[in-house]
PDB file of C-alpha atoms in Angstrom:
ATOM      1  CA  UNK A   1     -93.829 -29.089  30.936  1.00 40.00           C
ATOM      2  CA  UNK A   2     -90.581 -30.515  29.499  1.00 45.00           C
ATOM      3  CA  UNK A   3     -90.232 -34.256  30.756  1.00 48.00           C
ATOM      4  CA  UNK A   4     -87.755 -36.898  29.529  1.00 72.00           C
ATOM      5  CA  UNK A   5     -88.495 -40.582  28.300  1.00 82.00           C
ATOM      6  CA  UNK A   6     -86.229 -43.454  28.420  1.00 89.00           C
ATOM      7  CA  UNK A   7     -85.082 -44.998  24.971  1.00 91.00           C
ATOM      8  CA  UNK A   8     -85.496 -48.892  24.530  1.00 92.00           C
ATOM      9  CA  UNK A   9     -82.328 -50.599  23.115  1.00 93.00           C
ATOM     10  CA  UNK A  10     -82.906 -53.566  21.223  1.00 93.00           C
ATOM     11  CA  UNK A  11     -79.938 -54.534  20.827  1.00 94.00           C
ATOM     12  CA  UNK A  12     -79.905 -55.091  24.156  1.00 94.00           C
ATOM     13  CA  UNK A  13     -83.502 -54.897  25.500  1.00 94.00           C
ATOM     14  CA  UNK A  14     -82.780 -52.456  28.302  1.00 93.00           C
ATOM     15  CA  UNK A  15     -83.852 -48.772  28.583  1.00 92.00           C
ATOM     16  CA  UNK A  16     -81.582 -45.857  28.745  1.00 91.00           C
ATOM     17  CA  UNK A  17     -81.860 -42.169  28.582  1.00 87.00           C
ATOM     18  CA  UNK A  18     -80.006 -41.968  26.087  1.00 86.00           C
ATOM     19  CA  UNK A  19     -77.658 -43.420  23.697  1.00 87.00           C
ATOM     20  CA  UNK A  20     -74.742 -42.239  25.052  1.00 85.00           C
ATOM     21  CA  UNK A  21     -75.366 -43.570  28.184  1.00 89.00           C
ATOM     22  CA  UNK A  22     -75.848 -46.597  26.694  1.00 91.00           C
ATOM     23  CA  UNK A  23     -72.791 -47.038  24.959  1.00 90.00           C
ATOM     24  CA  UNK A  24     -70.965 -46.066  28.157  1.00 91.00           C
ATOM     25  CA  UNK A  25     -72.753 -48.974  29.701  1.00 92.00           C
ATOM     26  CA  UNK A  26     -72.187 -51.532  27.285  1.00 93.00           C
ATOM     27  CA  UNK A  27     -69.788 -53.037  24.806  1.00 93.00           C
ATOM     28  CA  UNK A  28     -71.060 -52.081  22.165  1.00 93.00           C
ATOM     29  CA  UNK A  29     -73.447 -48.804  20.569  1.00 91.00           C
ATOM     30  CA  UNK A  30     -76.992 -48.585  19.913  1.00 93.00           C
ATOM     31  CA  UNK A  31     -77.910 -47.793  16.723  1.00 93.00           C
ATOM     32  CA  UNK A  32     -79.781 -44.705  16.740  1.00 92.00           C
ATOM     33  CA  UNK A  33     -81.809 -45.672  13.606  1.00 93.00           C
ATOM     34  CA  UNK A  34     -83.217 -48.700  15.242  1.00 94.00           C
ATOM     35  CA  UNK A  35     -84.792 -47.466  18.613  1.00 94.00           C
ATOM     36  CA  UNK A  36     -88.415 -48.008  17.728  1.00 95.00           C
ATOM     37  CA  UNK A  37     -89.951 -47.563  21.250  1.00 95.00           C
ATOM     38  CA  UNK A  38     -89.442 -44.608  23.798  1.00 95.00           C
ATOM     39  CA  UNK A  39     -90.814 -44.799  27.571  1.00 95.00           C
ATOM     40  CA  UNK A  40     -92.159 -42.289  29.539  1.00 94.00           C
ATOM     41  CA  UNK A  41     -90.630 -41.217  32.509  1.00 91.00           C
ATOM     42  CA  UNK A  42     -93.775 -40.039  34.635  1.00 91.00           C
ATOM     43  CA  UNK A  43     -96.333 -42.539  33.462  1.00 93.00           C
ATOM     44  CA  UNK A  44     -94.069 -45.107  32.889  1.00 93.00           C
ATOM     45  CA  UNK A  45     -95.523 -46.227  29.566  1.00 94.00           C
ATOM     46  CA  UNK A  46     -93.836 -47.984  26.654  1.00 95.00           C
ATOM     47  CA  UNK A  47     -94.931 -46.926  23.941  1.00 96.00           C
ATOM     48  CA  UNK A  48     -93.027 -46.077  19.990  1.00 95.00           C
ATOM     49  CA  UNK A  49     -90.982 -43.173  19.380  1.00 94.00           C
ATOM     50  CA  UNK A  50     -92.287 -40.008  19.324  1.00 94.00           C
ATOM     51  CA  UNK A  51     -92.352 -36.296  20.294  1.00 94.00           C
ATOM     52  CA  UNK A  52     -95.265 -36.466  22.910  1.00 94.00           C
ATOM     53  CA  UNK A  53     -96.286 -39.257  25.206  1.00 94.00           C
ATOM     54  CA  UNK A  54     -99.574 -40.591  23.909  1.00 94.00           C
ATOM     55  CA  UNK A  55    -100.501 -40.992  27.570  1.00 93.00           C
ATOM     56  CA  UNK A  56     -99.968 -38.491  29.958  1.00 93.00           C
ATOM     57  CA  UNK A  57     -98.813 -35.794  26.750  1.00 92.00           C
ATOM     58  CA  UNK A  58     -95.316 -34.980  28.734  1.00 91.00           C
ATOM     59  CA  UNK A  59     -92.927 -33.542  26.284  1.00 92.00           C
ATOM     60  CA  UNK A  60     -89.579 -35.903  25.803  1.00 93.00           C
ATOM     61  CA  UNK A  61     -87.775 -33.237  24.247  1.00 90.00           C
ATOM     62  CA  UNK A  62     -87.834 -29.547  22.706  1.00 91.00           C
ATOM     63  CA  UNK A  63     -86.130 -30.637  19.892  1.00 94.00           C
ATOM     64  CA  UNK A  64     -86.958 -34.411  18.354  1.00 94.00           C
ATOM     65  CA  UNK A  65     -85.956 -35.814  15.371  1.00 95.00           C
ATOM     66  CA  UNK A  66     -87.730 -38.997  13.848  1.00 94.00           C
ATOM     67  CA  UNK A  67     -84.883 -39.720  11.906  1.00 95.00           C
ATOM     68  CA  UNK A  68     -82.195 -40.516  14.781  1.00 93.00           C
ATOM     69  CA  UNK A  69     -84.691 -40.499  17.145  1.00 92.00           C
ATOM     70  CA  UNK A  70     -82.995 -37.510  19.060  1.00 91.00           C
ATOM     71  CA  UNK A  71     -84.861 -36.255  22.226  1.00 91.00           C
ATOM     72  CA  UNK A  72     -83.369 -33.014  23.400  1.00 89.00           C
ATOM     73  CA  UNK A  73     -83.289 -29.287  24.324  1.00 89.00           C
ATOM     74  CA  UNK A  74     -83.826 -26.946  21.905  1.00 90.00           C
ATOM     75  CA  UNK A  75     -80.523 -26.297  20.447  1.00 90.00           C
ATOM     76  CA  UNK A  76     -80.649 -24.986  16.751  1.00 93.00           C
ATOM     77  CA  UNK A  77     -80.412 -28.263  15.796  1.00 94.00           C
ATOM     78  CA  UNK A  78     -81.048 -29.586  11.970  1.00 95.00           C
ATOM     79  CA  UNK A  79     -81.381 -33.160  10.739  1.00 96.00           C
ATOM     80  CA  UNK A  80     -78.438 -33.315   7.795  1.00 96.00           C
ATOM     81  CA  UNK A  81     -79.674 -35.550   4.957  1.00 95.00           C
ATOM     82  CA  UNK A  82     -76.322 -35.688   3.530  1.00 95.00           C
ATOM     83  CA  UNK A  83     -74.656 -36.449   6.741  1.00 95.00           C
ATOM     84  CA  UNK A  84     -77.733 -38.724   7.803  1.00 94.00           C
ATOM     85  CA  UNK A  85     -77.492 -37.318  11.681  1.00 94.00           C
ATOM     86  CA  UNK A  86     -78.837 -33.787  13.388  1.00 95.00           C
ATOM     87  CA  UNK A  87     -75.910 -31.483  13.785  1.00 94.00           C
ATOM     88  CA  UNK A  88     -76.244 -28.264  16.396  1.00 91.00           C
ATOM     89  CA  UNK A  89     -76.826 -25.557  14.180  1.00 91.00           C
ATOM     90  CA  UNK A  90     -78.842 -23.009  13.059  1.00 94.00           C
ATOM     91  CA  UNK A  91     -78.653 -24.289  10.112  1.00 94.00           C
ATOM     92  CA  UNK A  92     -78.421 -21.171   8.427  1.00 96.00           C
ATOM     93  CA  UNK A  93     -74.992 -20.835   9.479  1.00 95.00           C
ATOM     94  CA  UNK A  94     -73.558 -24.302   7.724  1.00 95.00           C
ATOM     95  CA  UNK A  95     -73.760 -25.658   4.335  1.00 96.00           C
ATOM     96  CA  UNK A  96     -72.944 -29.383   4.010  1.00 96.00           C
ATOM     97  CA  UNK A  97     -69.644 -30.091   2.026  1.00 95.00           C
ATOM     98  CA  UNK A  98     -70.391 -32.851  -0.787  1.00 95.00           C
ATOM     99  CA  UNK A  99     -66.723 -33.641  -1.296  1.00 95.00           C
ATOM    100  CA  UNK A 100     -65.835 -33.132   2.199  1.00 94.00           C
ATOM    101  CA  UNK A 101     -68.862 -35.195   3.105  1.00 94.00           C
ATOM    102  CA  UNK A 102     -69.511 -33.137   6.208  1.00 93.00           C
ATOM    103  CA  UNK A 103     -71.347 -29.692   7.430  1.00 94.00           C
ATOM    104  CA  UNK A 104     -68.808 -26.560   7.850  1.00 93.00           C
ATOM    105  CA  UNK A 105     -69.272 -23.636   8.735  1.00 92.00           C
ATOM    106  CA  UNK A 106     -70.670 -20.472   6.237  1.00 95.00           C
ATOM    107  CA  UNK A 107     -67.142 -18.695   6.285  1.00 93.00           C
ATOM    108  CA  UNK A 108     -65.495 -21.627   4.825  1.00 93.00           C
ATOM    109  CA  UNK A 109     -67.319 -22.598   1.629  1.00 94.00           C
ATOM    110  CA  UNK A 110     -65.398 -21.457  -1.288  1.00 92.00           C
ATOM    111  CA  UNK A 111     -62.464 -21.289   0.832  1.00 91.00           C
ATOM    112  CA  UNK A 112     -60.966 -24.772   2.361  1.00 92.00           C
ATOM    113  CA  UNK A 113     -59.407 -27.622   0.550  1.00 92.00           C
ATOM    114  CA  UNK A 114     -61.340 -30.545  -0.029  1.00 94.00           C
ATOM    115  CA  UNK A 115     -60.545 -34.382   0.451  1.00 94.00           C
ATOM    116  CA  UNK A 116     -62.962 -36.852  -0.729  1.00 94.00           C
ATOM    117  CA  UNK A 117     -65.138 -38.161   2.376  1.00 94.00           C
ATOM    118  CA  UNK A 118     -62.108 -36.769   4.877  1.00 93.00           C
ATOM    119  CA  UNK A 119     -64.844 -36.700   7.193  1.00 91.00           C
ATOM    120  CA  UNK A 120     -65.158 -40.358   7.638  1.00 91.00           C
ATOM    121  CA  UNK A 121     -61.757 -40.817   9.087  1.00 91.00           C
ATOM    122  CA  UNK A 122     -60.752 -40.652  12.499  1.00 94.00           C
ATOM    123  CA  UNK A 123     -59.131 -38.115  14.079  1.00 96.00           C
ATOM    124  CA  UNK A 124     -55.278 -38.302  13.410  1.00 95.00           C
ATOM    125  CA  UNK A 125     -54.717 -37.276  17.417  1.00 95.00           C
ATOM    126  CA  UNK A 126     -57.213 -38.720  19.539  1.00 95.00           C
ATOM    127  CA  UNK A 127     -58.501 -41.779  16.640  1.00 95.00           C
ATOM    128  CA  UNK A 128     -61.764 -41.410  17.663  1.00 93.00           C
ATOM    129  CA  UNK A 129     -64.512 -40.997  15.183  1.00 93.00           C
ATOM    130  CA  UNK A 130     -65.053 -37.479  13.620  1.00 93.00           C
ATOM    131  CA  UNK A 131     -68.607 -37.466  11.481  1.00 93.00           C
ATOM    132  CA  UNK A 132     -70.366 -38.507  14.453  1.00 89.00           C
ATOM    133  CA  UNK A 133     -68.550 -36.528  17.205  1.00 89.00           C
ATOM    134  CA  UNK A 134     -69.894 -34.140  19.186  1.00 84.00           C
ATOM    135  CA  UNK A 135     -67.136 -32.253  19.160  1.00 88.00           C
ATOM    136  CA  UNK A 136     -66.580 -29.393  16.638  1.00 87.00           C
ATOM    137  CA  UNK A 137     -64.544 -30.204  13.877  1.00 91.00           C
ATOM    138  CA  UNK A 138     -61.373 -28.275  13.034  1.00 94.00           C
ATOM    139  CA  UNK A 139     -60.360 -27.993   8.916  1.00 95.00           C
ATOM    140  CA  UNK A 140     -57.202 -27.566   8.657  1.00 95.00           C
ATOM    141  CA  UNK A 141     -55.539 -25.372   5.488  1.00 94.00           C
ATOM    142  CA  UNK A 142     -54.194 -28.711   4.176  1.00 95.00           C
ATOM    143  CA  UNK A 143     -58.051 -30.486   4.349  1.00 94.00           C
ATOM    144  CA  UNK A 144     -57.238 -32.570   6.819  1.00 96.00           C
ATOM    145  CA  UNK A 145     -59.540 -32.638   9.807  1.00 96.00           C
ATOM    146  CA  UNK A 146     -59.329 -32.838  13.931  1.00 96.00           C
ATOM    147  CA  UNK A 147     -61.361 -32.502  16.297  1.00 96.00           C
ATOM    148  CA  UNK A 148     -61.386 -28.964  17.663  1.00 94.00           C
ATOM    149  CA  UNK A 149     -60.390 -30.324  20.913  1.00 96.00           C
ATOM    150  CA  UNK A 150     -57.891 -32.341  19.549  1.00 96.00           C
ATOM    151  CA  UNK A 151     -56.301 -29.319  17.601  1.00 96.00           C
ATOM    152  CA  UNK A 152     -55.958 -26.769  20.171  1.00 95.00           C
ATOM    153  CA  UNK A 153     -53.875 -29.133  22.467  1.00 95.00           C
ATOM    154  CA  UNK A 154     -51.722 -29.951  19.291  1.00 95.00           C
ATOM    155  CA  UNK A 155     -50.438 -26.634  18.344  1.00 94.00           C
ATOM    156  CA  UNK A 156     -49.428 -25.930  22.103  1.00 93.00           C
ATOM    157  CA  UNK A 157     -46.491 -28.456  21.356  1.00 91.00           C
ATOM    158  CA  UNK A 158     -46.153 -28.139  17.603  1.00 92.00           C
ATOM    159  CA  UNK A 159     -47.321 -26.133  14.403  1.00 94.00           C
ATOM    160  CA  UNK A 160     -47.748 -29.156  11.406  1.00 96.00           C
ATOM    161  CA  UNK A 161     -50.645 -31.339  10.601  1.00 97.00           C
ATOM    162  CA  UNK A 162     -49.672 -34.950  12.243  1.00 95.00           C
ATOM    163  CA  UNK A 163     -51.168 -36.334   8.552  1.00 95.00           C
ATOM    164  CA  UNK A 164     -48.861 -34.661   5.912  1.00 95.00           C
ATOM    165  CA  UNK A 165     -46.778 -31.981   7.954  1.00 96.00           C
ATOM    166  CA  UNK A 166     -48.248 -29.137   6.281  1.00 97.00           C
ATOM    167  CA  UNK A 167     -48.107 -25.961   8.386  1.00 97.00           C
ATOM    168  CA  UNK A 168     -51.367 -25.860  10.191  1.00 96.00           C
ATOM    169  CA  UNK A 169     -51.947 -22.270  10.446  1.00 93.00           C
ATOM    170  CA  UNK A 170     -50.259 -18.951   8.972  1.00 94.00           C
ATOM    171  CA  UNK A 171     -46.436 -19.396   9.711  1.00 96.00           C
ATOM    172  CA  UNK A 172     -45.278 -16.202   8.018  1.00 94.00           C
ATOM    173  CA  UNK A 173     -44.471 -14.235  11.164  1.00 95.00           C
ATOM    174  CA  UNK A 174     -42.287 -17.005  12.781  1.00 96.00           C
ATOM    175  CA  UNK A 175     -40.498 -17.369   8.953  1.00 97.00           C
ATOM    176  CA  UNK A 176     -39.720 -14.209   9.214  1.00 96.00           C
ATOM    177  CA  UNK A 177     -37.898 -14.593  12.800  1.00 96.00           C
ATOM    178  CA  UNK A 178     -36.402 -17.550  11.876  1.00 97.00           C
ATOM    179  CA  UNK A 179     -34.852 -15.054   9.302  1.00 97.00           C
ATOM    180  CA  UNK A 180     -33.413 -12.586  11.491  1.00 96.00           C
ATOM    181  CA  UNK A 181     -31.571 -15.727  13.851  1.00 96.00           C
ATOM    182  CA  UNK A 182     -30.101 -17.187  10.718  1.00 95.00           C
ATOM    183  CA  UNK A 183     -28.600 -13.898   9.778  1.00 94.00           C
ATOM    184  CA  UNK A 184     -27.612 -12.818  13.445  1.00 95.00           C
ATOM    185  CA  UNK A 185     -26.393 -16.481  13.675  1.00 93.00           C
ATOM    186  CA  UNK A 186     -23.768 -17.139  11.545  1.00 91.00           C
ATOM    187  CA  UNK A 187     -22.430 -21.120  10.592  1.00 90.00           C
ATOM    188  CA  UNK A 188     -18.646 -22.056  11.470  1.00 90.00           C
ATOM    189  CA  UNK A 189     -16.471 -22.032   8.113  1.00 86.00           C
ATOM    190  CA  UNK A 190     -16.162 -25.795   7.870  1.00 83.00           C
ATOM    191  CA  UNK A 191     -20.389 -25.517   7.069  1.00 83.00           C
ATOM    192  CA  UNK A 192     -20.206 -21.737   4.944  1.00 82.00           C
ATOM    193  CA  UNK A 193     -20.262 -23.699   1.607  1.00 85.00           C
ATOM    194  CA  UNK A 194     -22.204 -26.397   2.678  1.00 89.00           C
ATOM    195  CA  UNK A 195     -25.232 -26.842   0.911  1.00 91.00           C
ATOM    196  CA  UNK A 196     -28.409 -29.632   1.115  1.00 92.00           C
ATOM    197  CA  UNK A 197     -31.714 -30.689  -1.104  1.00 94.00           C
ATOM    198  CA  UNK A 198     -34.725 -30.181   0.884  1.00 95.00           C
ATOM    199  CA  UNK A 199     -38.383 -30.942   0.725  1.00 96.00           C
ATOM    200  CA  UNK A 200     -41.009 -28.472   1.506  1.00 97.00           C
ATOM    201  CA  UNK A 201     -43.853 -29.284   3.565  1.00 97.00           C
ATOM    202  CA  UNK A 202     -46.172 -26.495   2.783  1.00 97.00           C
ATOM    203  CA  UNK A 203     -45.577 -26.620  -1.159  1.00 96.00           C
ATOM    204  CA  UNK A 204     -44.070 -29.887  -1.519  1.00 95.00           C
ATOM    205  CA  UNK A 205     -41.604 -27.843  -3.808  1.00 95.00           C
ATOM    206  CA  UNK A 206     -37.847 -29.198  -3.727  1.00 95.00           C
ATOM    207  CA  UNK A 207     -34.753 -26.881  -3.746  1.00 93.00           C
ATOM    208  CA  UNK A 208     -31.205 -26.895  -2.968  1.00 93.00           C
ATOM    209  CA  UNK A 209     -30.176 -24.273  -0.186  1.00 93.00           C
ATOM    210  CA  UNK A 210     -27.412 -23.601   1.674  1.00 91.00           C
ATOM    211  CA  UNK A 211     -27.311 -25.725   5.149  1.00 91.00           C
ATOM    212  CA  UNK A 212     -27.848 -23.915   8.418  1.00 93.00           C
ATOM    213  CA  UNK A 213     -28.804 -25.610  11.727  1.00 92.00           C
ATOM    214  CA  UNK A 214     -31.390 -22.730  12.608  1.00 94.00           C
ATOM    215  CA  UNK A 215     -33.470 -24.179   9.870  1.00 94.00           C
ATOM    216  CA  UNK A 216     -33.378 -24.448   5.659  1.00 94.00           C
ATOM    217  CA  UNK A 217     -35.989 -21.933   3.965  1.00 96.00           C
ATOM    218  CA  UNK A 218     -37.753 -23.533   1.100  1.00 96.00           C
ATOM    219  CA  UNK A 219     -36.588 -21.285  -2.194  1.00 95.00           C
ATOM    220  CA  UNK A 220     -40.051 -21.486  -3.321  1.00 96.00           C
ATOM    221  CA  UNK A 221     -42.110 -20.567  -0.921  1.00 96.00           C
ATOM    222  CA  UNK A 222     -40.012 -19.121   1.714  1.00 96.00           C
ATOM    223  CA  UNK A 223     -41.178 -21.742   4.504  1.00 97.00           C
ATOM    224  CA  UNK A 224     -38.806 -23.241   7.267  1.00 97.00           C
ATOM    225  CA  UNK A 225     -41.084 -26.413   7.046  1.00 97.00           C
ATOM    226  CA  UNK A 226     -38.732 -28.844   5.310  1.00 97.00           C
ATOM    227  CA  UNK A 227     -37.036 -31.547   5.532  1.00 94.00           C
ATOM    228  CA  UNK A 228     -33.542 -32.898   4.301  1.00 92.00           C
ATOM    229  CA  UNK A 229     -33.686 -34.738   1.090  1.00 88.00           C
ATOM    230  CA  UNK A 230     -29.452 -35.724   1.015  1.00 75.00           C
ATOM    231  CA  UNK A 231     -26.530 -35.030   2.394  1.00 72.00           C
ATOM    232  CA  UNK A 232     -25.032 -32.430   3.016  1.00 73.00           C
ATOM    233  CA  UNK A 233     -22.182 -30.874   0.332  1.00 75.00           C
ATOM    234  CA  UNK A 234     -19.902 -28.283  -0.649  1.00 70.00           C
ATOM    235  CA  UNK A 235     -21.159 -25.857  -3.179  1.00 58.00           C
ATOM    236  CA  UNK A 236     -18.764 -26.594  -6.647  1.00 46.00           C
ATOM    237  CA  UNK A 237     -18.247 -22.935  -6.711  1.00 50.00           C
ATOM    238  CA  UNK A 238     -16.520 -23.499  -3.572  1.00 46.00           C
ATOM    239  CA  UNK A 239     -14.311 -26.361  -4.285  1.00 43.00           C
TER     240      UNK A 239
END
């Protein structure tokens, strides 16, 4: 029958059931590669870490890994050597990223940008850690990473990466509305001629367009995510 053990901190000589509820408990986190001693939860003996109490042979957990000393229900999960913590897998279904420094999922090898160890920052939104986290994380087309979590409550108020203000996901249909108002919406004469340098976001291109307060469309890329890189002036044609 599946039982549970408590896990003996020694940083702080006190049993928990787990780590986390350790470090919700204290000021400070156990480190999961020093727990050393387990106790069992029916017999009530101390005794070091391991799948099976030597005592009354209760199972801690379906899943146990000797590594990070992780008692829990079977889950898929795989002990990353690369990351040097279990992730939920199967395993099948990730390959571990050596630039990256993290495990992705299959659908995105071959086809994400990497950042050197981008995995070992915190998470732009929330600054909590991401290589640890529980939580999934989210690669965005830029390389930056958030946590899942994090991401899905960003692009209900915007569309850019908070890191470098590249679009974070496929823009192309809103360009191409943001079209349609600029033509439908035409600029008082005083701004016709009026034209501005911008930067692009998405291709960090640079191009001088005419000015428009719907939005300036990158001329090399055809994105609307830019930003003014002058004033504004009048064409010379036009003068």
């Amino acid at each position: 029958q599946l039982g549970c053990s408590h896990v003996h901190a020694p940083c702080c000589d006190k049993l928990y059931t787990c780590r986390l509820c350790h470090d919700n408990n204290e000021d400070h986190q156990l480190d999961r590669f020093k727990v050393k001693e387990v106790q069992c939860i029916n017999c009530e003996k101390i005794q070091r870490a391991q799948q099976t109490c030597e005592e009354c042979s209760t199972l801690f957990g379906e899943y146990y890994c000797s590594v990070c000393h992780l008692f829990d229900k079977d889950k898929k999960q795989y002990h990353c050597e690369n990351c040097g913590i279990c992730r939920i897998g199967p395993k099948e279904d990730f390959f571990h990223c050596l630039k990256c420094n993290l495990c992705l999922a299959m659908n995105l090898q071959g086809k994400h940008k990497c950042i050197e160890n981008v995995s070992r920052q915190d998470c732009p939104i929330c600054l909590e850690d991401i290589h640890t986290s529980r939580i999934v994380a989210h690669v965005l087309p830029c390389g930056h990473l958030l946590h899942r979590t994090c991401y899905e409550e960003m692009v209900k108020e915007g569309y850019r990466c908070p890191l470098c203000m590249h679009s974070a996901f496929d823009m192309s249909r809103y360009w191409r509305q943001l079209d349609d108002e600029v033509a439908q919406t035409p600029m008082p004469s005083e701004y016709q001629n009026m034209t501005v340098d911008i930067l692009c976001n998405d291709c960090n291109g640079r191009s001088t367009v005419q000015f428009h307060i719907v939005g300036m469309k990158c001329n090399i890329c055809e994105s609307y995510n830019t930003a003014q890189a002058g004033g504004c002036r009048i064409s010379v044609d036009q003068q």
